[in-house]
Amino acid sequence: MTRLLLFVLVGALWGAPQPPSFRLPADAAPARYQLEMTLDPAKDDFSGAITIDLKVRKATPVLWLNASKLKISKARAEQGGSPQTARVLPGGEDFAGFEFETPLTPGTAQLRIEFSGKVNVSDAAGVFLGKRNDDRYLFTQFESIDARRAFPCFDEPGYKVPWQLALHVPKDLVAVSNTPVEREEQDGAGKNVIFRETKPLPSYLVAFAVGPLEFVDGGVACRNKVPVRIVVPRGDASRAKYAAQATREILTKLEDYFGIPYPFEKADQLSIPLFFGGAMENPGLVTYDATIILAPPQGEDTLARQRGYASIAAHELAHQWFGDLVTMAWWNDTWLNESFATFMSQKLLSTWKPEWQTKADDQDSRTRIMGLDRLASARQINQPITKKQEITDSFDSITYQKGGAVLAMFDYSMGAENFRAAVHFYLTRHAGGNGTAQDFLDALKEIGGPAVATSFTTFLNQSGVPEITMRLQCQTGSGPQVALLQERLRPLGSTAPDTETWKVPVCIAYESGNRRARQCGNLYEKTSSMALATKSCPRWFLGNADEAGYYYTKYDSESLEKLIANRSQLSLAEQVGVLGELDVLWLAGKVLPSEILRLIPQLKDDSRRQISGAAVKLAAVRVDLLPEELRPKYTQFVEENFGARARKLGWVPKAGESEDDELLRPQLVPFVARDGEDAELISSARELTDKWLNTRATLPADTIESIFVIAARNGDAALRDRMLAAAEKEKDEFFLGALLSGIGSFRQKELIEDNLRLVLAGKFAMRLAAYPLLFRELDIPGLERIRLEFVKANYDALASSLPTGGGFYYAAFLPFVAGETCSAGEAAEVQEFFGPRVIKVNGGVRNLAEAVETIQLCDARKRIQQPDLVRFFRGL
């Protein structure tokens, strides 16, 4: 009898419908959504009902939808005039099942679901709480897969259909969403706000907000006179002046480039108090961290913040076409959205505001991502996504910066108008729907020919970055030519394979009889050569004209010396690009550290902040690569080369100073105060900090954080107590963020330990406190392991309390707390500890691989490059 009962029970379990493992079944798809939600920022929960018009593709007794942390109270389906109640089946973390007594059959049907859920009070995901002063707000962040935390739906980007939203909110509050309000209906103490139906959207682009919001008129933009508004928390309207002015200009410039009218009915830009993850391209309701879109709450706005907003807004608004009008079909093509928005932001700024010299600034992004792409753990741009944990991987610097740099290379090599034609071809062919990598390659092939698409594919479908060795050959009896040899750039100690080759568009600039010439070709094999159209041997050549190519140029010593000596013949962007590549080639062991450091005196006083800023980057030496007795020599080197200029700039702007000086200050002054241990700057930082703590005296918005950091690095427990007391009372995220950065910068062991405990104490929102208190680099000899030991002792508590936001999981970054360790043994320790843990965290596996490899490479650099560094600093 017992055996029979057991058999029946096991059989019943085996026969129960099982939820999907990752992707939704293709049994049905949505045709339209009607979403009603009751939202009140004063409450910690919400409720709603969603009606889904279905296209049933195959007969099925069970329909699976995405739903996470929702309570479903009722579900009812109707097909062919026959209604039936659906039984709700549990689906684990990501799914809910709806079982029908009469199976759904192919054709149309409708499913209505009533549900409730909890407002997210710690993470910026799903429907989450925001606070500004004493006001409470509800905001949303659904990318990548958090719409399912707000309502049941088909939460995959390929399901793109119209949405009709109706929000029931308190009558004295404001509600905004993707579309304009169609009508409002009073309902007792509340009101129903009904929005116009959207154009087809995937679930991750639906957005709304509720609270005492205010509007700043930004005028109209584009050919259809689209209304532009900056939407801000109550009391912040005065801080939105620049955003209101710049947004309409950016939108109009983007429409001109795409040649397609702005696709949506309005262009609201919404400020979210407290860090939520940057910005999000929701059509008609783009969201931003408040510190991005709003001027500082105290003091003058800064050039750096304004330009930062312009750059980020251009990125998000480019998405209105590339991402929203045409959406990726699956997460492996996240790069189609983000790479293009990065490329378009850079292109727009360089043409809209040429006086900003942003092409030179873009070189920092290009060389930084090439530095990461050289790692063995780097992934390819178009990476297959086969499980949930990998979705987060697609939102990384490979997608954004590498993808953007590769697009810029083909824009340059194809010609801007040809590339623009390919973009227009892709957008018009897939408008209102979804696109894939192959669709974009087809557009490149249509305009540029098969070779262009094939070349692009070699950068899309393999990791790494080409290093092209170039040798100028000037032989008697034949014209000059440049011999080319490509291989994968590998850092010292790398285990990356070296067998890859790319089909690289190569352009070389060179001197040709008192003028500059340029020659372009293709390196499709491992070796080739390019004949130069000149009879005489050039005095100099640049292997990457305009520094537009996604590759490194490795020069012989003589060619490099001539190039540096003739750098006045190069554009500013080219000079910055060459210097940035040298920095990464140093890390790769292709150039001796001493060769780079000897360039500093030639660069440090350049009036152009991009060149002097590049000198700062080249001069920065990781102190643990030096023996302890030589570290004062490094401090002396920094002070002697940069001290006078940093002291002249000071922490506070001066009347009549140049824009370059204003923009250089936040980079140069903190560097000299930190690495140069400049007594005057340290004393001034402490004085300014004391004055702010005592009287809230205005401090420059672009240096206030650095002022607090330098004061703290050289401060004591009494100063920390004062900063902590101020932070506990602070309500504005701008000042709170600066204070927490200061608190996280004290260098005494006991204060660092107190800060680490503070991470888990719950006094501050994790979204603001996690980075400065846990992840900020400490660079304190002897305390390299302090954060690692804390994380090892408190991993479970940290992993469960660290926030998510904007599709990112902070727990995935925990392996990076070991970044100050520098030995093979520690690399193995980090792998052993984190390996079995991060497999449960979205994005954790790749971050661990990068963290471990970085530690291993540090060990190799220390062994191989330390002797050269020792000789250089002993010789000072």
CSV table of N, CA, C and O in Angstrom, one decimal, residues 504-602:
chain,number,residue,atom,x,y,z
A,504,VAL,N,41.3,44.3,-41.1
A,504,VAL,CA,41.3,45.6,-40.5
A,504,VAL,C,41.4,46.7,-41.6
A,504,VAL,O,42.3,46.7,-42.4
A,505,PRO,N,40.5,47.7,-41.6
A,505,PRO,CA,40.7,48.8,-42.4
A,505,PRO,C,41.8,49.7,-41.8
A,505,PRO,O,41.7,50.1,-40.6
A,506,VAL,N,42.9,50.0,-42.5
A,506,VAL,CA,44.0,50.7,-42.0
A,506,VAL,C,44.2,52.0,-42.8
A,506,VAL,O,44.2,52.0,-44.0
A,507,CYS,N,44.4,53.1,-42.1
A,507,CYS,CA,44.7,54.4,-42.7
A,507,CYS,C,46.0,54.9,-42.0
A,507,CYS,O,46.1,54.9,-40.8
A,508,ILE,N,46.9,55.4,-42.9
A,508,ILE,CA,48.2,55.9,-42.4
A,508,ILE,C,48.3,57.4,-42.8
A,508,ILE,O,48.1,57.7,-44.0
A,509,ALA,N,48.7,58.2,-41.9
A,509,ALA,CA,49.1,59.6,-42.2
A,509,ALA,C,50.6,59.7,-42.2
A,509,ALA,O,51.3,59.1,-41.4
A,510,TYR,N,51.1,60.6,-43.1
A,510,TYR,CA,52.5,60.8,-43.2
A,510,TYR,C,52.9,62.1,-43.8
A,510,TYR,O,52.1,62.8,-44.4
A,511,GLU,N,54.2,62.5,-43.6
A,511,GLU,CA,54.7,63.7,-44.2
A,511,GLU,C,55.1,63.4,-45.6
A,511,GLU,O,55.7,62.4,-46.0
A,512,SER,N,54.7,64.3,-46.5
A,512,SER,CA,55.0,64.2,-47.9
A,512,SER,C,55.3,65.6,-48.5
A,512,SER,O,54.4,66.3,-48.8
A,513,GLY,N,56.6,65.9,-48.4
A,513,GLY,CA,57.1,67.2,-48.9
A,513,GLY,C,56.4,68.4,-48.3
A,513,GLY,O,55.7,69.1,-48.9
A,514,ASN,N,56.5,68.6,-47.1
A,514,ASN,CA,56.0,69.8,-46.4
A,514,ASN,C,54.5,69.8,-46.3
A,514,ASN,O,53.9,70.8,-46.0
A,515,ARG,N,53.9,68.7,-46.6
A,515,ARG,CA,52.4,68.6,-46.4
A,515,ARG,C,52.1,67.3,-45.8
A,515,ARG,O,52.9,66.4,-45.8
A,516,ARG,N,50.9,67.2,-45.4
A,516,ARG,CA,50.4,65.9,-44.7
A,516,ARG,C,49.6,65.1,-45.8
A,516,ARG,O,48.8,65.7,-46.5
A,517,ALA,N,49.9,63.8,-45.9
A,517,ALA,CA,49.1,63.0,-46.8
A,517,ALA,C,48.5,61.8,-46.0
A,517,ALA,O,48.9,61.6,-44.8
A,518,ARG,N,47.5,61.2,-46.6
A,518,ARG,CA,46.9,60.0,-46.0
A,518,ARG,C,46.6,59.0,-47.0
A,518,ARG,O,46.3,59.2,-48.1
A,519,GLN,N,46.8,57.7,-46.5
A,519,GLN,CA,46.6,56.6,-47.4
A,519,GLN,C,45.9,55.5,-46.7
A,519,GLN,O,46.2,55.2,-45.5
A,520,CYS,N,44.9,54.9,-47.3
A,520,CYS,CA,44.1,53.8,-46.6
A,520,CYS,C,44.1,52.5,-47.4
A,520,CYS,O,44.3,52.6,-48.7
A,521,GLY,N,44.0,51.5,-46.7
A,521,GLY,CA,43.9,50.1,-47.4
A,521,GLY,C,43.3,49.2,-46.4
A,521,GLY,O,42.8,49.5,-45.3
A,522,ASN,N,43.5,47.9,-46.7
A,522,ASN,CA,43.0,46.8,-45.8
A,522,ASN,C,44.0,45.8,-45.5
A,522,ASN,O,44.8,45.4,-46.4
A,523,LEU,N,44.1,45.5,-44.2
A,523,LEU,CA,45.0,44.4,-43.8
A,523,LEU,C,44.1,43.2,-43.5
A,523,LEU,O,43.6,43.0,-42.4
A,524,TYR,N,44.0,42.3,-44.5
A,524,TYR,CA,43.1,41.2,-44.4
A,524,TYR,C,43.8,39.9,-44.0
A,524,TYR,O,43.2,38.9,-43.7
A,525,GLU,N,45.1,39.9,-44.1
A,525,GLU,CA,45.9,38.7,-43.7
A,525,GLU,C,46.8,39.1,-42.5
A,525,GLU,O,46.8,40.2,-42.1
A,526,LYS,N,47.6,38.2,-42.1
A,526,LYS,CA,48.5,38.4,-41.0
A,526,LYS,C,49.6,39.5,-41.4
A,526,LYS,O,50.0,40.3,-40.6
A,527,THR,N,50.1,39.4,-42.6
A,527,THR,CA,51.1,40.4,-43.1
A,527,THR,C,50.6,41.0,-44.4
A,527,THR,O,49.9,40.4,-45.2
A,528,SER,N,51.1,42.2,-44.6
A,528,SER,CA,50.9,42.9,-45.8
A,528,SER,C,51.8,44.2,-45.9
A,528,SER,O,52.6,44.3,-45.0
A,529,SER,N,51.7,45.0,-46.9
A,529,SER,CA,52.4,46.2,-46.9
A,529,SER,C,51.6,47.3,-47.6
A,529,SER,O,50.7,46.9,-48.4
A,530,MET,N,51.9,48.5,-47.4
A,530,MET,CA,51.2,49.6,-48.0
A,530,MET,C,52.2,50.6,-48.6
A,530,MET,O,53.0,51.2,-47.9
A,531,ALA,N,52.1,50.7,-49.9
A,531,ALA,CA,53.0,51.7,-50.6
A,531,ALA,C,52.5,53.1,-50.4
A,531,ALA,O,51.3,53.3,-50.5
A,532,LEU,N,53.4,54.0,-50.1
A,532,LEU,CA,53.0,55.4,-49.8
A,532,LEU,C,53.1,56.2,-51.1
A,532,LEU,O,54.1,56.0,-51.9
A,533,ALA,N,52.2,57.1,-51.4
A,533,ALA,CA,52.2,57.9,-52.6
A,533,ALA,C,53.1,59.1,-52.5
A,533,ALA,O,52.7,60.2,-52.5
A,534,THR,N,54.4,58.8,-52.3
A,534,THR,CA,55.4,59.9,-52.2
A,534,THR,C,56.7,59.3,-52.6
A,534,THR,O,57.0,58.1,-52.5
A,535,LYS,N,57.6,60.1,-53.2
A,535,LYS,CA,58.9,59.7,-53.7
A,535,LYS,C,59.9,59.7,-52.6
A,535,LYS,O,60.8,58.8,-52.5
A,536,SER,N,59.8,60.6,-51.7
A,536,SER,CA,60.8,60.8,-50.6
A,536,SER,C,60.4,60.0,-49.4
A,536,SER,O,59.2,59.8,-49.1
A,537,CYS,N,61.4,59.7,-48.6
A,537,CYS,CA,61.1,58.9,-47.3
A,537,CYS,C,60.5,59.9,-46.3
A,537,CYS,O,61.1,60.9,-46.0
A,538,PRO,N,59.3,59.7,-45.8
A,538,PRO,CA,58.7,60.6,-44.9
A,538,PRO,C,59.5,60.8,-43.6
A,538,PRO,O,60.2,59.8,-43.1
A,539,ARG,N,59.5,62.0,-43.1
A,539,ARG,CA,60.2,62.3,-41.8
A,539,ARG,C,59.4,61.6,-40.6
A,539,ARG,O,60.0,61.3,-39.6
A,540,TRP,N,58.2,61.4,-40.8
A,540,TRP,CA,57.3,60.8,-39.8
A,540,TRP,C,56.1,60.1,-40.4
A,540,TRP,O,55.7,60.5,-41.5
A,541,PHE,N,55.6,59.2,-39.7
A,541,PHE,CA,54.3,58.6,-40.1
A,541,PHE,C,53.5,58.2,-38.9
A,541,PHE,O,54.0,57.9,-37.8
A,542,LEU,N,52.2,58.3,-39.0
A,542,LEU,CA,51.2,57.9,-38.0
A,542,LEU,C,50.5,56.7,-38.5
A,542,LEU,O,49.8,56.8,-39.5
A,543,GLY,N,50.6,55.6,-37.8
A,543,GLY,CA,50.0,54.4,-38.3
A,543,GLY,C,48.5,54.3,-38.2
A,543,GLY,O,47.9,53.3,-38.7
A,544,ASN,N,47.8,55.2,-37.5
A,544,ASN,CA,46.4,55.2,-37.3
A,544,ASN,C,45.9,56.6,-37.5
A,544,ASN,O,45.7,57.4,-36.6
A,545,ALA,N,45.7,57.0,-38.8
A,545,ALA,CA,45.2,58.3,-39.1
A,545,ALA,C,44.0,58.7,-38.4
A,545,ALA,O,43.0,57.9,-38.4
A,546,ASP,N,44.0,59.9,-37.8
A,546,ASP,CA,42.8,60.4,-36.9
A,546,ASP,C,42.6,59.5,-35.7
A,546,ASP,O,41.6,59.7,-35.0
A,547,GLU,N,43.5,58.5,-35.5
A,547,GLU,CA,43.3,57.5,-34.4
A,547,GLU,C,41.9,57.0,-34.4
A,547,GLU,O,41.2,56.8,-33.4
A,548,ALA,N,41.4,56.7,-35.6
A,548,ALA,CA,40.0,56.2,-35.8
A,548,ALA,C,39.9,54.7,-35.8
A,548,ALA,O,38.8,54.2,-35.6
A,549,GLY,N,41.0,54.0,-36.0
A,549,GLY,CA,41.0,52.6,-36.1
A,549,GLY,C,41.0,51.9,-34.8
A,549,GLY,O,41.6,52.4,-33.8
A,550,TYR,N,40.3,50.8,-34.7
A,550,TYR,CA,40.3,50.0,-33.5
A,550,TYR,C,41.5,49.0,-33.5
A,550,TYR,O,41.3,47.8,-33.7
A,551,TYR,N,42.7,49.6,-33.4
A,551,TYR,CA,43.9,48.7,-33.3
A,551,TYR,C,45.0,49.6,-32.7
A,551,TYR,O,45.0,50.8,-32.7
A,552,TYR,N,46.0,48.9,-32.2
A,552,TYR,CA,47.2,49.5,-31.7
A,552,TYR,C,48.3,49.6,-32.8
A,552,TYR,O,48.4,48.7,-33.6
A,553,THR,N,49.1,50.6,-32.8
A,553,THR,CA,50.2,50.7,-33.7
A,553,THR,C,51.5,50.5,-32.9
A,553,THR,O,51.7,51.2,-31.9
A,554,LYS,N,52.3,49.5,-33.2
A,554,LYS,CA,53.5,49.3,-32.6
A,554,LYS,C,54.6,49.8,-33.5
A,554,LYS,O,54.8,49.3,-34.6
A,555,TYR,N,55.3,50.9,-33.1
A,555,TYR,CA,56.4,51.5,-33.8
A,555,TYR,C,57.8,51.0,-33.3
A,555,TYR,O,57.9,50.6,-32.2
A,556,ASP,N,58.8,51.0,-34.2
A,556,ASP,CA,60.1,50.9,-33.7
A,556,ASP,C,60.5,52.1,-33.0
A,556,ASP,O,59.9,53.2,-33.2
A,557,SER,N,61.6,52.1,-32.2
A,557,SER,CA,62.0,53.2,-31.4
A,557,SER,C,62.2,54.5,-32.2
A,557,SER,O,61.8,55.6,-31.8
A,558,GLU,N,62.9,54.3,-33.4
A,558,GLU,CA,63.2,55.5,-34.2
A,558,GLU,C,61.9,56.2,-34.7
A,558,GLU,O,61.8,57.4,-34.7
A,559,SER,N,61.0,55.4,-35.2
A,559,SER,CA,59.7,55.9,-35.7
A,559,SER,C,58.9,56.6,-34.6
A,559,SER,O,58.3,57.7,-34.9
A,560,LEU,N,58.9,56.0,-33.5
A,560,LEU,CA,58.2,56.6,-32.4
A,560,LEU,C,58.8,57.9,-31.9
A,560,LEU,O,58.1,58.9,-31.7
A,561,GLU,N,60.1,58.0,-31.9
A,561,GLU,CA,60.8,59.2,-31.5
A,561,GLU,C,60.5,60.3,-32.5
A,561,GLU,O,60.2,61.5,-32.1
A,562,LYS,N,60.5,60.0,-33.8
A,562,LYS,CA,60.2,61.0,-34.8
A,562,LYS,C,58.7,61.4,-34.7
A,562,LYS,O,58.4,62.6,-35.0
A,563,LEU,N,57.9,60.5,-34.5
A,563,LEU,CA,56.4,60.9,-34.3
A,563,LEU,C,56.2,61.8,-33.2
A,563,LEU,O,55.5,62.8,-33.3
A,564,ILE,N,56.8,61.5,-32.0
A,564,ILE,CA,56.7,62.4,-30.9
A,564,ILE,C,57.3,63.8,-31.2
A,564,ILE,O,56.7,64.8,-30.8
A,565,ALA,N,58.4,63.8,-31.8
A,565,ALA,CA,59.1,65.1,-32.1
A,565,ALA,C,58.3,65.9,-33.1
A,565,ALA,O,58.4,67.1,-33.0
A,566,ASN,N,57.5,65.3,-33.9
A,566,ASN,CA,56.7,66.0,-34.9
A,566,ASN,C,55.2,66.0,-34.6
A,566,ASN,O,54.4,66.1,-35.4
A,567,ARG,N,54.9,65.9,-33.3
A,567,ARG,CA,53.5,65.8,-32.9
A,567,ARG,C,52.7,67.0,-33.2
A,567,ARG,O,51.5,67.0,-33.2
A,568,SER,N,53.4,68.2,-33.5
A,568,SER,CA,52.7,69.4,-33.9
A,568,SER,C,52.0,69.2,-35.2
A,568,SER,O,51.1,69.9,-35.5
A,569,GLN,N,52.4,68.2,-36.0
A,569,GLN,CA,51.8,67.9,-37.3
A,569,GLN,C,50.5,67.0,-37.1
A,569,GLN,O,49.8,66.8,-38.1
A,570,LEU,N,50.2,66.6,-35.9
A,570,LEU,CA,49.1,65.7,-35.6
A,570,LEU,C,48.0,66.6,-35.0
A,570,LEU,O,48.2,67.6,-34.3
A,571,SER,N,46.7,66.2,-35.2
A,571,SER,CA,45.6,66.8,-34.6
A,571,SER,C,45.6,66.5,-33.1
A,571,SER,O,46.3,65.6,-32.6
A,572,LEU,N,44.9,67.3,-32.3
A,572,LEU,CA,44.8,67.0,-30.9
A,572,LEU,C,44.3,65.6,-30.6
A,572,LEU,O,44.9,64.9,-29.7
A,573,ALA,N,43.3,65.2,-31.3
A,573,ALA,CA,42.8,63.8,-31.1
A,573,ALA,C,43.9,62.8,-31.4
A,573,ALA,O,44.0,61.8,-30.7
A,574,GLU,N,44.6,63.0,-32.4
A,574,GLU,CA,45.7,62.0,-32.8
A,574,GLU,C,46.8,62.0,-31.7
A,574,GLU,O,47.3,60.9,-31.3
A,575,GLN,N,47.2,63.2,-31.2
A,575,GLN,CA,48.2,63.2,-30.1
A,575,GLN,C,47.7,62.5,-28.9
A,575,GLN,O,48.4,61.7,-28.3
A,576,VAL,N,46.4,62.7,-28.5
A,576,VAL,CA,45.9,62.0,-27.3
A,576,VAL,C,45.8,60.5,-27.6
A,576,VAL,O,46.1,59.7,-26.7
A,577,GLY,N,45.4,60.2,-28.8
A,577,GLY,CA,45.3,58.7,-29.1
A,577,GLY,C,46.7,58.0,-29.0
A,577,GLY,O,46.8,56.9,-28.5
A,578,VAL,N,47.7,58.7,-29.6
A,578,VAL,CA,49.1,58.1,-29.5
A,578,VAL,C,49.5,57.9,-28.1
A,578,VAL,O,50.0,56.8,-27.7
A,579,LEU,N,49.3,58.9,-27.2
A,579,LEU,CA,49.7,58.9,-25.9
A,579,LEU,C,48.9,57.8,-25.1
A,579,LEU,O,49.5,57.1,-24.3
A,580,GLY,N,47.6,57.7,-25.4
A,580,GLY,CA,46.8,56.6,-24.7
A,580,GLY,C,47.3,55.3,-25.1
A,580,GLY,O,47.3,54.4,-24.3
A,581,GLU,N,47.6,55.1,-26.4
A,581,GLU,CA,48.1,53.8,-26.8
A,581,GLU,C,49.4,53.4,-26.1
A,581,GLU,O,49.7,52.3,-25.8
A,582,LEU,N,50.3,54.4,-26.0
A,582,LEU,CA,51.6,54.2,-25.3
A,582,LEU,C,51.3,53.7,-23.9
A,582,LEU,O,52.0,52.8,-23.3
A,583,ASP,N,50.3,54.2,-23.2
A,583,ASP,CA,50.0,53.8,-21.8
A,583,ASP,C,49.6,52.3,-21.8
A,583,ASP,O,50.1,51.6,-20.9
A,584,VAL,N,48.8,51.9,-22.8
A,584,VAL,CA,48.4,50.5,-22.8
A,584,VAL,C,49.6,49.6,-23.2
A,584,VAL,O,49.7,48.5,-22.7
A,585,LEU,N,50.4,50.1,-24.2
A,585,LEU,CA,51.5,49.3,-24.6
A,585,LEU,C,52.5,49.1,-23.5
A,585,LEU,O,53.2,48.1,-23.4
A,586,TRP,N,52.6,50.1,-22.6
A,586,TRP,CA,53.4,49.9,-21.4
A,586,TRP,C,52.9,48.8,-20.5
A,586,TRP,O,53.6,47.9,-20.1
A,587,LEU,N,51.5,48.7,-20.3
A,587,LEU,CA,51.0,47.6,-19.6
A,587,LEU,C,51.2,46.3,-20.3
A,587,LEU,O,51.3,45.2,-19.6
A,588,ALA,N,51.3,46.3,-21.6
A,588,ALA,CA,51.5,45.1,-22.3
A,588,ALA,C,53.0,44.7,-22.4
A,588,ALA,O,53.3,43.6,-23.0
A,589,GLY,N,53.9,45.5,-21.9
A,589,GLY,CA,55.3,45.2,-21.9
A,589,GLY,C,55.9,45.4,-23.3
A,589,GLY,O,57.0,45.0,-23.5
A,590,LYS,N,55.2,46.2,-24.1
A,590,LYS,CA,55.8,46.5,-25.5
A,590,LYS,C,56.7,47.8,-25.4
A,590,LYS,O,57.4,48.0,-26.4
A,591,VAL,N,56.5,48.5,-24.3
A,591,VAL,CA,57.3,49.7,-24.2
A,591,VAL,C,57.8,49.7,-22.7
A,591,VAL,O,57.1,49.4,-21.8
A,592,LEU,N,59.1,50.1,-22.5
A,592,LEU,CA,59.6,50.2,-21.1
A,592,LEU,C,58.9,51.3,-20.4
A,592,LEU,O,58.7,52.4,-20.9
A,593,PRO,N,58.6,51.1,-19.1
A,593,PRO,CA,58.0,52.2,-18.3
A,593,PRO,C,58.9,53.4,-18.3
A,593,PRO,O,58.4,54.6,-18.3
A,594,SER,N,60.2,53.3,-18.2
A,594,SER,CA,61.1,54.4,-18.2
A,594,SER,C,61.0,55.3,-19.5
A,594,SER,O,61.1,56.5,-19.4
A,595,GLU,N,60.7,54.6,-20.6
A,595,GLU,CA,60.6,55.4,-21.9
A,595,GLU,C,59.4,56.3,-21.8
A,595,GLU,O,59.4,57.4,-22.3
A,596,ILE,N,58.3,55.8,-21.2
A,596,ILE,CA,57.1,56.6,-21.0
A,596,ILE,C,57.3,57.7,-20.0
A,596,ILE,O,57.0,58.9,-20.3
A,597,LEU,N,57.9,57.4,-18.9
A,597,LEU,CA,58.1,58.4,-17.8
A,597,LEU,C,59.0,59.5,-18.3
A,597,LEU,O,58.9,60.7,-17.8
A,598,ARG,N,59.9,59.3,-19.2
A,598,ARG,CA,60.8,60.3,-19.7
A,598,ARG,C,60.1,61.3,-20.6
A,598,ARG,O,60.7,62.4,-20.9
A,599,LEU,N,58.9,60.9,-21.1
A,599,LEU,CA,58.2,61.9,-21.9
A,599,LEU,C,57.4,62.9,-21.1
A,599,LEU,O,57.0,64.0,-21.6
A,600,ILE,N,57.3,62.7,-19.8
A,600,ILE,CA,56.4,63.6,-19.0
A,600,ILE,C,56.9,65.0,-19.0
A,600,ILE,O,56.0,65.9,-19.2
A,601,PRO,N,58.2,65.3,-18.9
A,601,PRO,CA,58.6,66.8,-18.9
A,601,PRO,C,58.2,67.5,-20.2
A,601,PRO,O,58.0,68.7,-20.2
A,602,GLN,N,58.1,66.7,-21.3
A,602,GLN,CA,57.7,67.3,-22.6
A,602,GLN,C,56.2,67.6,-22.7
A,602,GLN,O,55.8,68.4,-23.5
